[in-house]
Coordinates of C-alpha atoms in Angstrom, one line a residue:
X241 CA -13.0 -26.6 -31.4
X242 CA -10.1 -26.6 -33.3
X243 CA -9.9 -22.7 -33.4
X244 CA -10.5 -22.6 -29.7
X245 CA -7.4 -25.1 -28.9
X246 CA -5.2 -24.1 -31.6
X247 CA -5.0 -27.9 -33.2
X248 CA -6.0 -28.7 -36.5
X249 CA -8.4 -30.7 -38.0
X250 CA -5.9 -33.8 -38.4
X251 CA -4.9 -34.0 -35.0
X252 CA -8.2 -32.8 -33.1
X253 CA -9.7 -36.3 -34.9
X254 CA -7.2 -38.3 -34.8
X255 CA -7.3 -37.8 -30.8
X256 CA -4.2 -35.1 -31.0
X257 CA -6.3 -33.2 -28.3
X258 CA -6.0 -35.0 -25.6
X259 CA -2.6 -33.6 -24.7
X260 CA -4.2 -30.3 -24.9
X261 CA -6.6 -31.8 -21.6
X262 CA -5.4 -30.4 -18.2
X263 CA -3.6 -32.5 -16.2
X264 CA -6.9 -33.1 -13.3
X265 CA -8.5 -34.4 -16.4
X266 CA -6.9 -36.5 -18.3
X267 CA -7.5 -39.6 -16.5
X268 CA -10.8 -38.9 -15.5
X269 CA -12.0 -38.2 -19.0
X270 CA -11.0 -41.3 -21.2
X271 CA -11.7 -43.4 -18.1
X272 CA -15.3 -42.1 -18.1
X273 CA -15.8 -42.3 -22.0
X274 CA -15.4 -45.9 -22.1
X275 CA -16.8 -46.8 -19.6
X276 CA -20.3 -45.0 -21.0
X277 CA -18.8 -46.8 -24.2
X278 CA -18.4 -50.0 -23.0
X279 CA -22.2 -50.4 -21.9
X280 CA -23.4 -48.4 -25.2
X281 CA -25.1 -45.6 -23.0
X282 CA -24.9 -42.2 -23.8
X283 CA -22.7 -40.0 -22.0
X284 CA -21.7 -35.9 -21.6
X285 CA -18.8 -35.5 -20.0
X286 CA -17.0 -31.8 -18.4
X287 CA -13.7 -31.3 -19.4
X288 CA -11.0 -28.5 -19.6
X289 CA -8.7 -27.9 -22.8
X290 CA -5.3 -25.0 -23.1
X291 CA -6.6 -23.1 -25.9
X292 CA -4.5 -21.0 -28.2
X293 CA -4.6 -18.3 -25.6
X294 CA -2.5 -20.3 -23.5
X295 CA -5.5 -20.2 -20.4
X296 CA -7.7 -23.7 -20.2
X297 CA -11.6 -23.5 -21.1
X298 CA -14.3 -25.5 -20.2
X299 CA -16.2 -27.6 -22.9
X300 CA -19.3 -30.6 -22.4
X301 CA -18.6 -33.2 -24.6
X302 CA -22.2 -35.2 -25.2
X303 CA -22.7 -38.1 -27.1
X304 CA -25.5 -40.4 -28.0
X305 CA -24.9 -44.1 -29.6
X306 CA -26.8 -44.6 -32.5
X307 CA -28.4 -48.4 -32.6
X308 CA -29.1 -50.8 -35.4
X309 CA -31.7 -53.2 -36.5
X310 CA -29.9 -55.6 -34.6
X311 CA -30.6 -53.3 -31.4
X312 CA -26.3 -52.8 -31.0
X313 CA -24.5 -49.8 -31.4
X314 CA -23.5 -49.0 -34.8
X315 CA -22.2 -45.8 -34.6
X316 CA -22.4 -42.4 -32.2
X317 CA -23.1 -39.1 -32.8
X318 CA -20.7 -36.7 -30.5
X319 CA -20.7 -32.8 -30.0
X320 CA -18.6 -30.7 -28.1
X321 CA -20.0 -27.5 -27.0
X322 CA -17.1 -24.5 -24.8
X323 CA -19.0 -23.9 -21.3
X324 CA -18.0 -21.4 -18.8
X325 CA -17.1 -23.0 -15.2
X326 CA -19.9 -22.0 -13.4
X327 CA -22.9 -23.6 -15.4
X328 CA -20.9 -26.7 -16.0
X329 CA -20.2 -26.8 -11.7
X330 CA -24.2 -26.0 -11.1
X331 CA -25.1 -28.2 -14.1
X332 CA -23.6 -31.0 -14.7
X333 CA -25.0 -33.9 -12.3
X334 CA -28.3 -32.4 -13.2
X335 CA -27.3 -32.9 -17.2
X336 CA -25.9 -36.6 -16.3
X337 CA -29.4 -37.7 -14.8
X338 CA -31.2 -35.6 -18.0
X339 CA -29.0 -37.7 -20.3
X340 CA -29.6 -40.9 -18.6
X341 CA -33.8 -40.1 -19.2
X342 CA -32.8 -39.5 -22.4
X343 CA -31.3 -43.1 -22.8
X344 CA -34.6 -44.4 -21.2
X345 CA -36.6 -42.6 -23.3
X346 CA -34.7 -43.4 -26.0
X347 CA -34.4 -47.4 -25.4
X348 CA -38.3 -47.4 -25.2
X349 CA -38.4 -45.8 -28.2
X350 CA -36.5 -48.1 -30.1
X351 CA -37.8 -50.9 -28.0
X352 CA -41.5 -49.7 -29.8
X353 CA -39.6 -50.0 -33.1
X354 CA -38.3 -53.0 -32.6
X355 CA -41.9 -54.4 -31.1
X356 CA -43.0 -54.1 -35.0
X357 CA -39.8 -55.7 -36.5
X358 CA -38.6 -58.0 -33.8
X359 CA -41.3 -58.8 -30.3
X360 CA -38.9 -61.4 -29.3
X361 CA -36.5 -58.6 -27.4
X362 CA -39.7 -56.5 -26.1
X363 CA -39.5 -58.3 -22.4
X364 CA -35.6 -57.6 -22.8
X365 CA -35.9 -54.1 -23.6
X366 CA -38.4 -53.7 -20.9
X367 CA -36.9 -55.5 -18.2
X368 CA -33.4 -52.7 -19.3
X369 CA -35.4 -49.5 -19.7
X370 CA -37.3 -50.3 -15.6
X371 CA -33.5 -50.8 -14.5
X372 CA -32.5 -47.8 -15.7
X373 CA -35.1 -45.8 -14.4
X374 CA -35.4 -47.7 -10.8
X375 CA -31.5 -46.8 -10.8
X376 CA -32.2 -42.7 -10.6
X377 CA -31.7 -41.2 -7.2
X378 CA -32.1 -37.4 -7.9
X379 CA -34.6 -37.6 -11.0
X380 CA -38.0 -39.0 -11.6
X381 CA -39.4 -40.3 -14.9
X382 CA -42.8 -40.3 -15.4
X383 CA -45.9 -40.6 -17.9
X384 CA -49.1 -39.6 -18.5
X385 CA -52.3 -39.3 -20.2
X386 CA -52.7 -36.7 -23.5
X387 CA -53.8 -33.7 -20.7
X388 CA -50.9 -34.5 -18.1
X389 CA -53.2 -34.8 -15.4
X390 CA -53.6 -38.1 -14.7
X391 CA -50.1 -39.9 -14.2
X392 CA -50.2 -43.6 -15.7
X393 CA -46.6 -44.1 -14.7
X394 CA -44.1 -43.3 -11.9
X395 CA -40.7 -44.4 -11.3
X396 CA -39.3 -45.5 -7.6
X397 CA -37.3 -42.8 -7.2
X398 CA -40.5 -40.2 -6.4
X399 CA -41.3 -42.0 -2.8
X400 CA -37.9 -41.4 -2.3
X401 CA -37.7 -38.2 -2.7
X402 CA -41.1 -36.9 -2.0
X403 CA -42.5 -39.6 0.5
X404 CA -44.9 -40.6 -1.0
X405 CA -45.8 -44.5 -2.2
X406 CA -46.1 -45.0 -5.8
X407 CA -49.5 -45.9 -5.6
X408 CA -50.6 -42.5 -4.5
X409 CA -49.0 -41.4 -7.2
X410 CA -51.5 -42.6 -9.9
X411 CA -54.1 -41.3 -8.5
X412 CA -56.6 -38.4 -10.1
X413 CA -54.8 -35.2 -9.5
X414 CA -52.8 -36.1 -7.1
X415 CA -49.4 -34.7 -8.9
X416 CA -51.1 -31.5 -9.2
X417 CA -52.2 -31.0 -5.6
X418 CA -48.4 -31.7 -4.3
X419 CA -47.1 -28.5 -6.3
X420 CA -46.8 -25.5 -4.3
X421 CA -49.8 -23.6 -4.2
X422 CA -47.3 -20.1 -6.2
X423 CA -46.2 -21.9 -9.2
X424 CA -49.3 -25.2 -9.8
X425 CA -51.1 -22.9 -12.0
X426 CA -48.1 -21.9 -14.3
X427 CA -47.3 -26.0 -13.7
X428 CA -50.5 -26.9 -15.0
X429 CA -50.7 -24.4 -18.0
X430 CA -46.6 -25.7 -19.3
X431 CA -47.5 -28.8 -18.9
X432 CA -50.8 -28.5 -21.0
X433 CA -49.0 -26.7 -23.1
X434 CA -47.3 -29.6 -24.2
X435 CA -50.1 -30.6 -26.1
X436 CA -49.6 -28.5 -28.6
X437 CA -46.7 -30.1 -30.0
X438 CA -43.8 -28.6 -28.7
X439 CA -41.5 -29.8 -26.1
X440 CA -41.2 -27.6 -22.7
X441 CA -39.0 -27.2 -19.5
X442 CA -39.5 -25.7 -16.2
X443 CA -39.1 -25.2 -13.0
X444 CA -41.4 -25.6 -9.4
X445 CA -41.8 -26.7 -6.0
X446 CA -43.5 -29.1 -4.9
X447 CA -44.1 -30.3 -0.9
X448 CA -42.5 -33.8 -0.1
X449 CA -44.9 -35.8 2.7
X450 CA -42.4 -34.3 5.8
X451 CA -43.1 -30.7 4.8
X452 CA -40.1 -30.0 2.7
X453 CA -40.0 -27.7 -0.2
X454 CA -38.1 -29.6 -3.4
X455 CA -37.5 -27.8 -6.2
X456 CA -37.7 -29.9 -9.4
X457 CA -37.0 -28.7 -13.3
X458 CA -40.0 -30.8 -14.7
X459 CA -38.7 -31.6 -19.1
X460 CA -42.4 -32.7 -21.0
X461 CA -42.1 -33.7 -24.1
X462 CA -45.5 -35.6 -26.0
X463 CA -45.3 -39.1 -27.4
X464 CA -47.0 -39.2 -31.0
X465 CA -49.2 -42.0 -32.5
X466 CA -49.4 -43.7 -36.2
X467 CA -51.3 -40.2 -36.8
X468 CA -49.2 -37.4 -35.6
X469 CA -52.0 -36.7 -32.7
X470 CA -50.3 -36.6 -29.2
X471 CA -51.3 -40.1 -27.4
X472 CA -49.4 -39.4 -24.0
X473 CA -46.8 -37.3 -22.1
X474 CA -43.6 -37.9 -20.8
X475 CA -41.6 -36.0 -18.5
X476 CA -38.5 -36.5 -16.3
X477 CA -38.4 -34.4 -12.9
X478 CA -35.0 -33.5 -11.9
X479 CA -34.4 -32.6 -8.3
X480 CA -32.6 -29.1 -8.3
X481 CA -33.1 -28.5 -4.9
X482 CA -29.3 -27.7 -3.8
X483 CA -28.8 -25.8 -7.1
X484 CA -31.3 -23.6 -5.9
X485 CA -30.0 -23.4 -2.4
X486 CA -26.5 -23.0 -3.6
X487 CA -28.4 -19.7 -5.7
X488 CA -30.3 -18.7 -2.5
X489 CA -26.2 -19.0 -0.2
X490 CA -24.6 -17.1 -3.9
X491 CA -27.5 -14.3 -3.5
X492 CA -27.1 -14.2 0.0
X493 CA -23.6 -13.4 -0.2
X494 CA -23.4 -10.9 -3.1
X495 CA -26.3 -9.2 -0.6
X496 CA -24.3 -9.1 1.9
X497 CA -20.9 -7.6 0.2
X498 CA -22.7 -5.4 -1.2
X499 CA -24.1 -4.1 2.3
X500 CA -20.8 -4.2 3.4
X501 CA -19.7 -2.3 0.7
X502 CA -22.1 0.4 0.5
X503 CA -21.2 1.0 3.9
X504 CA -17.8 1.0 3.5
X505 CA -15.4 3.6 4.1
X506 CA -14.2 3.9 0.7
X507 CA -15.7 3.7 -3.3
X508 CA -16.1 0.2 -4.5
X509 CA -16.4 -0.7 -8.1
X510 CA -16.4 -4.2 -9.8
X511 CA -15.8 -5.3 -13.5
X512 CA -16.5 -8.1 -15.4
X513 CA -14.3 -11.0 -17.7
X514 CA -15.2 -8.0 -20.5
X515 CA -13.3 -5.3 -18.7
X516 CA -16.4 -3.1 -17.9
X517 CA -17.6 -1.8 -15.0
X518 CA -20.8 -3.3 -14.1
X519 CA -21.3 -1.9 -10.0
X520 CA -20.1 1.2 -8.1
X521 CA -21.2 0.7 -4.4
X522 CA -23.4 3.8 -2.8
X523 CA -20.2 6.0 -1.7
X524 CA -19.1 5.9 -5.6
X525 CA -22.4 6.8 -6.8
X526 CA -23.0 9.8 -3.8
X527 CA -19.4 11.4 -4.4
X528 CA -20.0 11.2 -8.2
X529 CA -23.8 12.0 -8.1
X530 CA -24.7 10.0 -10.6
X531 CA -27.4 7.0 -10.9
X532 CA -25.7 2.8 -11.6
X533 CA -26.8 2.8 -15.3
X534 CA -24.8 6.0 -16.5
X535 CA -21.4 4.7 -14.6
X536 CA -22.0 1.5 -15.9
X537 CA -19.0 0.0 -18.8
X538 CA -17.1 3.0 -19.4
X539 CA -19.6 5.6 -18.3
X540 CA -17.5 6.2 -14.9
X541 CA -14.8 7.7 -17.4
X542 CA -17.0 10.6 -18.1
X543 CA -16.5 12.0 -14.7
X544 CA -12.2 11.6 -15.0
X545 CA -10.3 15.1 -16.0
X546 CA -9.3 15.1 -19.3
X547 CA -6.0 15.3 -18.6
X548 CA -5.7 11.9 -16.6
X549 CA -8.4 9.7 -18.2
X550 CA -6.1 8.4 -21.1
X551 CA -3.2 7.9 -18.6
X552 CA -5.9 5.9 -16.2
X553 CA -7.3 3.7 -19.0
X554 CA -3.5 2.9 -20.2
X555 CA -3.1 1.7 -16.2
X556 CA -6.0 -0.5 -16.5
X557 CA -6.2 -1.7 -19.5
X558 CA -2.3 -3.1 -19.0
X559 CA -2.9 -4.2 -15.7
X560 CA -6.0 -6.1 -17.1
X561 CA -4.2 -7.9 -20.2
X562 CA -1.2 -8.7 -17.4
X563 CA -4.3 -10.3 -14.7
X564 CA -2.2 -7.9 -12.7
X565 CA -3.0 -5.5 -9.2
X566 CA -2.7 -1.7 -10.3
X567 CA -2.7 0.9 -8.1
X568 CA -3.5 4.7 -9.7
X569 CA -3.9 8.3 -9.1
X570 CA -6.3 10.5 -11.1
X571 CA -8.8 13.1 -10.6
X572 CA -12.3 12.6 -10.5
X573 CA -15.1 15.2 -10.4
X574 CA -17.9 15.4 -7.3
X575 CA -20.9 15.6 -6.9
X576 CA -21.0 19.4 -7.1
X577 CA -18.1 19.9 -10.1
X578 CA -15.2 20.3 -8.1
X579 CA -12.1 17.5 -9.3
X580 CA -10.4 15.4 -6.5
X581 CA -7.4 13.1 -6.3
X582 CA -7.8 9.7 -6.0
X583 CA -5.7 6.7 -4.9
X584 CA -7.5 3.6 -7.0
X585 CA -5.9 0.0 -6.3
X586 CA -7.4 -3.0 -8.2
X587 CA -6.8 -6.9 -7.9
X588 CA -8.1 -9.5 -10.3
X589 CA -10.9 -11.8 -9.1
X590 CA -10.7 -15.7 -10.2
X591 CA -13.1 -18.7 -9.4
X592 CA -12.7 -21.0 -7.1
X593 CA -11.8 -23.2 -9.7
X594 CA -9.1 -20.4 -10.7
X595 CA -10.8 -18.9 -13.7
X596 CA -10.7 -14.9 -14.3
X597 CA -13.3 -13.3 -13.3
X598 CA -13.3 -9.8 -13.8
X599 CA -11.5 -7.0 -11.1
X600 CA -12.3 -5.6 -7.7
X601 CA -11.6 -1.9 -6.7
X602 CA -11.6 0.9 -4.0
X603 CA -10.7 4.1 -4.2
X604 CA -10.3 6.8 -1.4
X605 CA -9.9 10.1 -1.8
X606 CA -6.4 11.8 -1.2
X607 CA -6.8 15.1 -2.0
X608 CA -5.4 17.1 1.1
X609 CA -2.5 14.5 0.6
X610 CA -1.8 15.6 -2.5
X611 CA -2.2 19.1 -0.8
X612 CA 0.4 18.4 1.5
X613 CA 2.7 17.1 -1.3
X614 CA 2.9 20.0 -3.0
X615 CA 3.2 22.3 -0.8
X616 CA 6.4 20.0 0.7
X617 CA 7.1 20.3 -3.4
X618 CA 6.8 24.3 -2.9
X619 CA 8.6 24.4 0.4
X620 CA 11.3 21.8 -1.0
X621 CA 12.1 23.8 -4.1
X622 CA 12.1 27.4 -1.9
X623 CA 14.7 25.7 0.1
X624 CA 16.6 24.4 -2.4
X625 CA 16.5 28.2 -3.9
X626 CA 17.5 29.3 -0.5
X627 CA 20.3 26.7 -0.5
X628 CA 21.7 28.0 -3.9
X629 CA 21.3 31.6 -2.6
X630 CA 23.4 30.5 0.5
X631 CA 26.1 29.0 -1.2
X632 CA 26.5 31.9 -3.4
X633 CA 26.3 34.0 -0.1
X634 CA 28.4 31.9 1.3
X635 CA 31.1 32.0 -1.1
X636 CA 30.8 36.0 -1.4
X637 CA 31.3 35.7 2.3
X638 CA 34.2 33.7 2.4
X639 CA 35.9 36.2 -0.3
X640 CA 34.6 38.8 1.6
X641 CA 36.7 37.3 4.7
X642 CA 39.7 36.4 2.6
X643 CA 39.4 40.8 2.0
X644 CA 39.3 41.5 5.6
X645 CA 42.4 39.1 6.6
X646 CA 44.4 40.7 3.8
X647 CA 42.9 44.0 5.7
X648 CA 43.6 43.3 8.8
X649 CA 46.7 42.1 7.7
X650 CA 47.9 45.3 6.3
X651 CA 46.2 47.3 8.6
X652 CA 48.1 46.0 11.4
X653 CA 51.4 46.0 9.3
X654 CA 50.6 49.7 8.3
X655 CA 49.4 50.6 11.7
X656 CA 52.2 48.8 14.1
X657 CA 55.2 50.5 11.5
X658 CA 54.7 53.6 13.0
X659 CA 53.7 52.4 16.5
X660 CA 57.6 51.0 16.8
X661 CA 58.9 54.0 15.4
X662 CA 57.6 56.3 17.9
X663 CA 58.8 54.0 20.8
X664 CA 62.3 53.5 19.2
X665 CA 62.2 57.2 18.5
X666 CA 61.5 57.8 22.4
X667 CA 64.2 55.3 23.7
X668 CA 66.9 57.3 21.2
X669 CA 65.7 60.2 22.7
X670 CA 65.8 59.3 26.2
X671 CA 69.3 57.8 25.9
X672 CA 70.2 60.9 23.9
X673 CA 69.5 63.4 26.1
X674 CA 69.4 61.9 29.2
X675 CA 72.1 64.6 31.1
X676 CA 69.0 66.9 30.4
X677 CA 65.9 65.3 31.1
X678 CA 64.1 65.7 34.7
X679 CA 62.0 63.1 36.4
X680 CA 58.6 64.3 35.2
X681 CA 59.9 64.1 31.6
X682 CA 61.1 60.4 32.1
X683 CA 57.5 59.9 33.6
X684 CA 55.5 61.3 30.5
X685 CA 58.4 59.1 28.1
X686 CA 57.2 56.2 29.4
X687 CA 53.7 56.6 29.4
X688 CA 54.7 57.6 25.6
X689 CA 55.9 53.8 25.4
X690 CA 52.7 52.5 27.4
X691 CA 50.2 53.9 25.3
X692 CA 51.9 53.1 22.2
X693 CA 52.4 49.3 23.6
X694 CA 48.6 49.7 24.6
X695 CA 47.6 50.6 20.8
X696 CA 50.0 47.7 19.3
X697 CA 48.3 45.2 22.5
X698 CA 45.0 46.7 20.6
X699 CA 45.7 45.6 17.0
X700 CA 46.8 42.5 18.0
X701 CA 43.3 41.8 19.8
X702 CA 41.1 43.6 17.0
X703 CA 42.8 41.2 14.9
X704 CA 42.6 38.0 16.9
X705 CA 38.9 38.6 17.5
X706 CA 38.3 39.0 13.7
X707 CA 39.7 35.9 12.9
X708 CA 37.3 34.1 15.1
X709 CA 35.8 31.0 13.9
X710 CA 36.9 31.8 11.0
X711 CA 40.8 30.0 11.3
X712 CA 40.3 25.9 10.1
X713 CA 42.0 24.2 12.3
X714 CA 41.8 19.9 12.6
X715 CA 40.1 18.3 16.3
X716 CA 42.7 16.8 18.3
X717 CA 42.4 14.6 21.6
X718 CA 42.9 17.0 24.2
X719 CA 44.1 16.4 27.5
X720 CA 42.1 19.1 29.6
X721 CA 44.7 19.0 32.5
X722 CA 47.9 18.9 30.2
X723 CA 45.9 22.0 28.2
X724 CA 45.4 23.8 31.9
X725 CA 49.2 23.3 32.9
X726 CA 50.9 24.3 29.5
X727 CA 48.4 28.0 29.8
X728 CA 49.6 28.4 33.4
X729 CA 53.0 28.1 33.0
X730 CA 53.3 30.5 30.2
X731 CA 51.0 33.1 32.2
X732 CA 53.8 32.8 34.9
X733 CA 51.8 33.9 37.8
X734 CA 53.7 35.8 41.0
X735 CA 54.8 32.7 43.3
X736 CA 52.2 33.8 46.0
X737 CA 49.7 33.2 43.9
X738 CA 47.6 30.1 44.0
X739 CA 45.9 28.1 40.9
X740 CA 43.7 25.2 42.0
X741 CA 43.0 23.1 39.3
X742 CA 40.2 20.1 40.2
X743 CA 41.3 16.9 39.6
X744 CA 39.7 14.3 36.7
X745 CA 39.4 17.3 33.8
X746 CA 38.2 15.8 30.9
X747 CA 39.6 13.8 27.6
X748 CA 38.2 15.0 24.5
X749 CA 37.8 15.4 21.2
X750 CA 37.7 18.7 20.0
X751 CA 39.7 22.3 18.7
X752 CA 43.0 22.8 20.5
X753 CA 43.8 26.2 19.8
X754 CA 40.1 27.6 20.6
X755 CA 40.0 26.3 24.3
X756 CA 43.2 27.2 25.1
X757 CA 42.3 30.8 23.8
X758 CA 39.0 30.6 26.8
X759 CA 41.5 29.3 29.7
X760 CA 44.5 31.4 28.7
X761 CA 42.1 34.7 29.0
X762 CA 39.8 33.6 31.5
X763 CA 43.3 32.8 33.8
X764 CA 44.8 35.5 33.4
X765 CA 42.4 37.8 33.8
X766 CA 41.9 36.4 37.3
X767 CA 45.7 37.1 37.7
X768 CA 46.0 40.6 36.2
X769 CA 42.2 42.1 37.7
X770 CA 43.4 40.2 41.4
X771 CA 44.0 43.0 44.3
X772 CA 45.9 40.9 46.2
X773 CA 49.3 39.5 45.1
X774 CA 48.2 35.7 47.4
X775 CA 45.6 35.5 45.0
X776 CA 43.4 32.0 44.4
X777 CA 42.3 30.4 41.5
X778 CA 40.1 27.3 40.8
X779 CA 39.4 25.5 38.0
X780 CA 36.3 23.6 37.9
X781 CA 34.2 20.6 35.4
X782 CA 30.8 19.5 35.8
X783 CA 29.4 16.2 33.4
X784 CA 26.1 17.2 31.5
X785 CA 25.5 14.6 29.6
X786 CA 26.1 16.0 25.6
X787 CA 28.4 18.9 27.8
X788 CA 31.4 19.6 30.0
X789 CA 30.6 22.7 31.9
X790 CA 33.6 24.5 32.9
X791 CA 34.4 27.1 35.7
X792 CA 37.2 29.3 37.0
X793 CA 36.3 30.8 40.1
X794 CA 39.0 33.7 42.0
X795 CA 38.4 35.4 45.4
X796 CA 39.1 39.0 44.3
X797 CA 37.4 42.3 44.0
X798 CA 34.2 40.7 42.2
X799 CA 32.0 42.3 39.8
X800 CA 28.5 43.9 39.7
X801 CA 25.3 42.2 39.0
X802 CA 24.7 45.6 36.8
X803 CA 27.8 45.2 34.9
X804 CA 27.4 41.3 34.2
X805 CA 26.6 41.5 30.7
X806 CA 29.0 44.7 29.6
X807 CA 32.2 42.9 30.5
X808 CA 31.3 41.5 27.6
X809 CA 31.2 43.7 24.8
X810 CA 34.0 45.1 22.8
X811 CA 36.2 47.3 24.5
X812 CA 34.4 47.3 27.4
X813 CA 36.2 47.6 30.9
X814 CA 35.8 48.5 34.1
X815 CA 39.0 50.3 35.4
X816 CA 41.0 52.9 33.3
X817 CA 43.1 51.8 31.2
X818 CA 46.6 53.8 32.9
X819 CA 45.2 52.0 36.4
X820 CA 45.9 47.9 34.6
X821 CA 46.4 47.8 30.5
X822 CA 43.4 46.5 29.4
X823 CA 42.2 46.5 25.7
X824 CA 39.0 45.5 26.7
X825 CA 38.8 42.5 23.8
X826 CA 39.6 40.0 26.2
X827 CA 36.1 38.5 27.1
X828 CA 34.7 39.4 23.6
X829 CA 36.7 37.0 21.5
X830 CA 36.0 34.2 24.7
X831 CA 32.5 34.7 24.2
X832 CA 32.4 34.4 20.8
X833 CA 34.8 31.4 20.1
X834 CA 32.3 30.1 22.9
X835 CA 29.3 30.7 21.2
X836 CA 31.2 29.0 18.1
X837 CA 31.3 26.1 19.5
X838 CA 27.6 25.6 20.0
X839 CA 28.2 26.6 23.7
X840 CA 27.7 29.7 26.4
X841 CA 28.6 31.4 28.8
X842 CA 27.2 33.1 32.3
X843 CA 29.4 35.3 35.1
X844 CA 28.0 34.7 38.4
X845 CA 30.1 37.8 40.9
X846 CA 29.1 40.0 43.4
X847 CA 31.1 43.2 44.4
X848 CA 33.8 42.3 46.9
X849 CA 32.4 38.1 46.5
X850 CA 34.7 37.5 43.7
X851 CA 33.8 36.0 40.2
X852 CA 32.6 33.3 38.9
X853 CA 32.8 32.5 35.2
X854 CA 31.4 29.1 33.9
X855 CA 31.2 28.1 30.3
X856 CA 29.8 25.2 28.5
X857 CA 31.8 23.3 25.8
X858 CA 30.6 20.5 23.1
X859 CA 32.0 16.9 24.1

């Protein structure tokens, strides 16, 4: 015991082991021991001691008094052995009853010795023996002839347990008739075998007077005479019906568990306190195509994918030693030879008394999930690569845009310079030769300057178109009503022209310059292309939840449906440029700006019925 609880022999002999007692046992143990010692009776006490490993273990202490010639206790024989908790719980009460019988038998044997040396104590000892035997509740003390079939003594408890009066028990072969037919031959043979000098212990069923079946554990030994011959048999029949019922309940519970486990949609396993697996359910065996015997112990590990095996065992043993739950993923070979991914969840099991009993675990096939994870990882890797490529492309594009801006600026400057020179030259010629130029020549000079201005406007339009969406402008709070007022004022429409702005224009946070360019182009076109000087233009708005839809409507000549898409193309015009100065870029710029903001633009118009340009703008 010293090694089990980590105490020295000196500490143990000086009652130092009491400090290792479980708190729940510290009061009960001394009290039960003192009661037995004070009465000079044998005792058997179960208690828990704190082991060197830091956990509590069950021990059973058994003690028997040693009587002197004067009939008093001179010494005690004490033993202490470790016991499994379940065995202690199921058999502790049975041991106590056995101890009572052994005390009675010992008392009787001692009485026989004392009869030879001191007959004066015989009646007192006999009375004590009778009181002890008659006080039994769940055990029967009996004595029979050497053949074991004719009882010569039976304790009063026999009538209490089985319902037959003591006198009936003492009739020939009555005991044999009470034994269940299936157990009778074996029980009789066991008693008769005691005549050969061997002590026997066996279990059988008896039929009570009310028809109940009572389980007994019968311990039989022979009493010898001075010559060593078996003179009679003595025994103790202990009622173990409750223990048997408990075992039956446990078996039924285990059977129900295994039945449910075998029909569960998961693979289930059990292991014991030695970390070895001792059971697998039917789905597991069907999955692996192996027998239970092949899987027991560490046999299941033979089907684990070699690259996963060590990690799998390390995870299990680490959790096992710490008595902790665990999760792990590994590949297990299926009956068709394919390795499938499993998710294994294991949790420690404990008895009702808190003692560790092993592990229970469940496994599910997660191969499909792993395939999805691999596909997602591959997609993520691909996206990461594409993102890197896109970033590189954006850098290159930004560089190209900068080069394009520089080119556009240089080209614009280089193209505008000669145009301005031509315009200036035409004016100088016209001034120097004013007296010599006729009307036709003056008209041609005006056309020349008009072409120059148109070319300059075209260059400015191209430059503006190339910069749409590439200029980084900050967002600000914009009042659309104020913006429209400024745009209309800058366009300076004829006094006879009417421009109506619908009330309740929104205030939104957006880039001001692009929105201003859109309104400027649309309103300018409505004025420029209107056939009359008293035309009307109306600007309206509708709230469309996540965006606003603005409309610029005029009552001009209108546009035929077949041209609704054409007008948004670059360099597209519906009238000759000599008739109305027009670069054909304005609506292309408008469309590009709106789509760059995530909006759309459409045209609603019929020839001779005016035009309505509708565009959306995010809030």
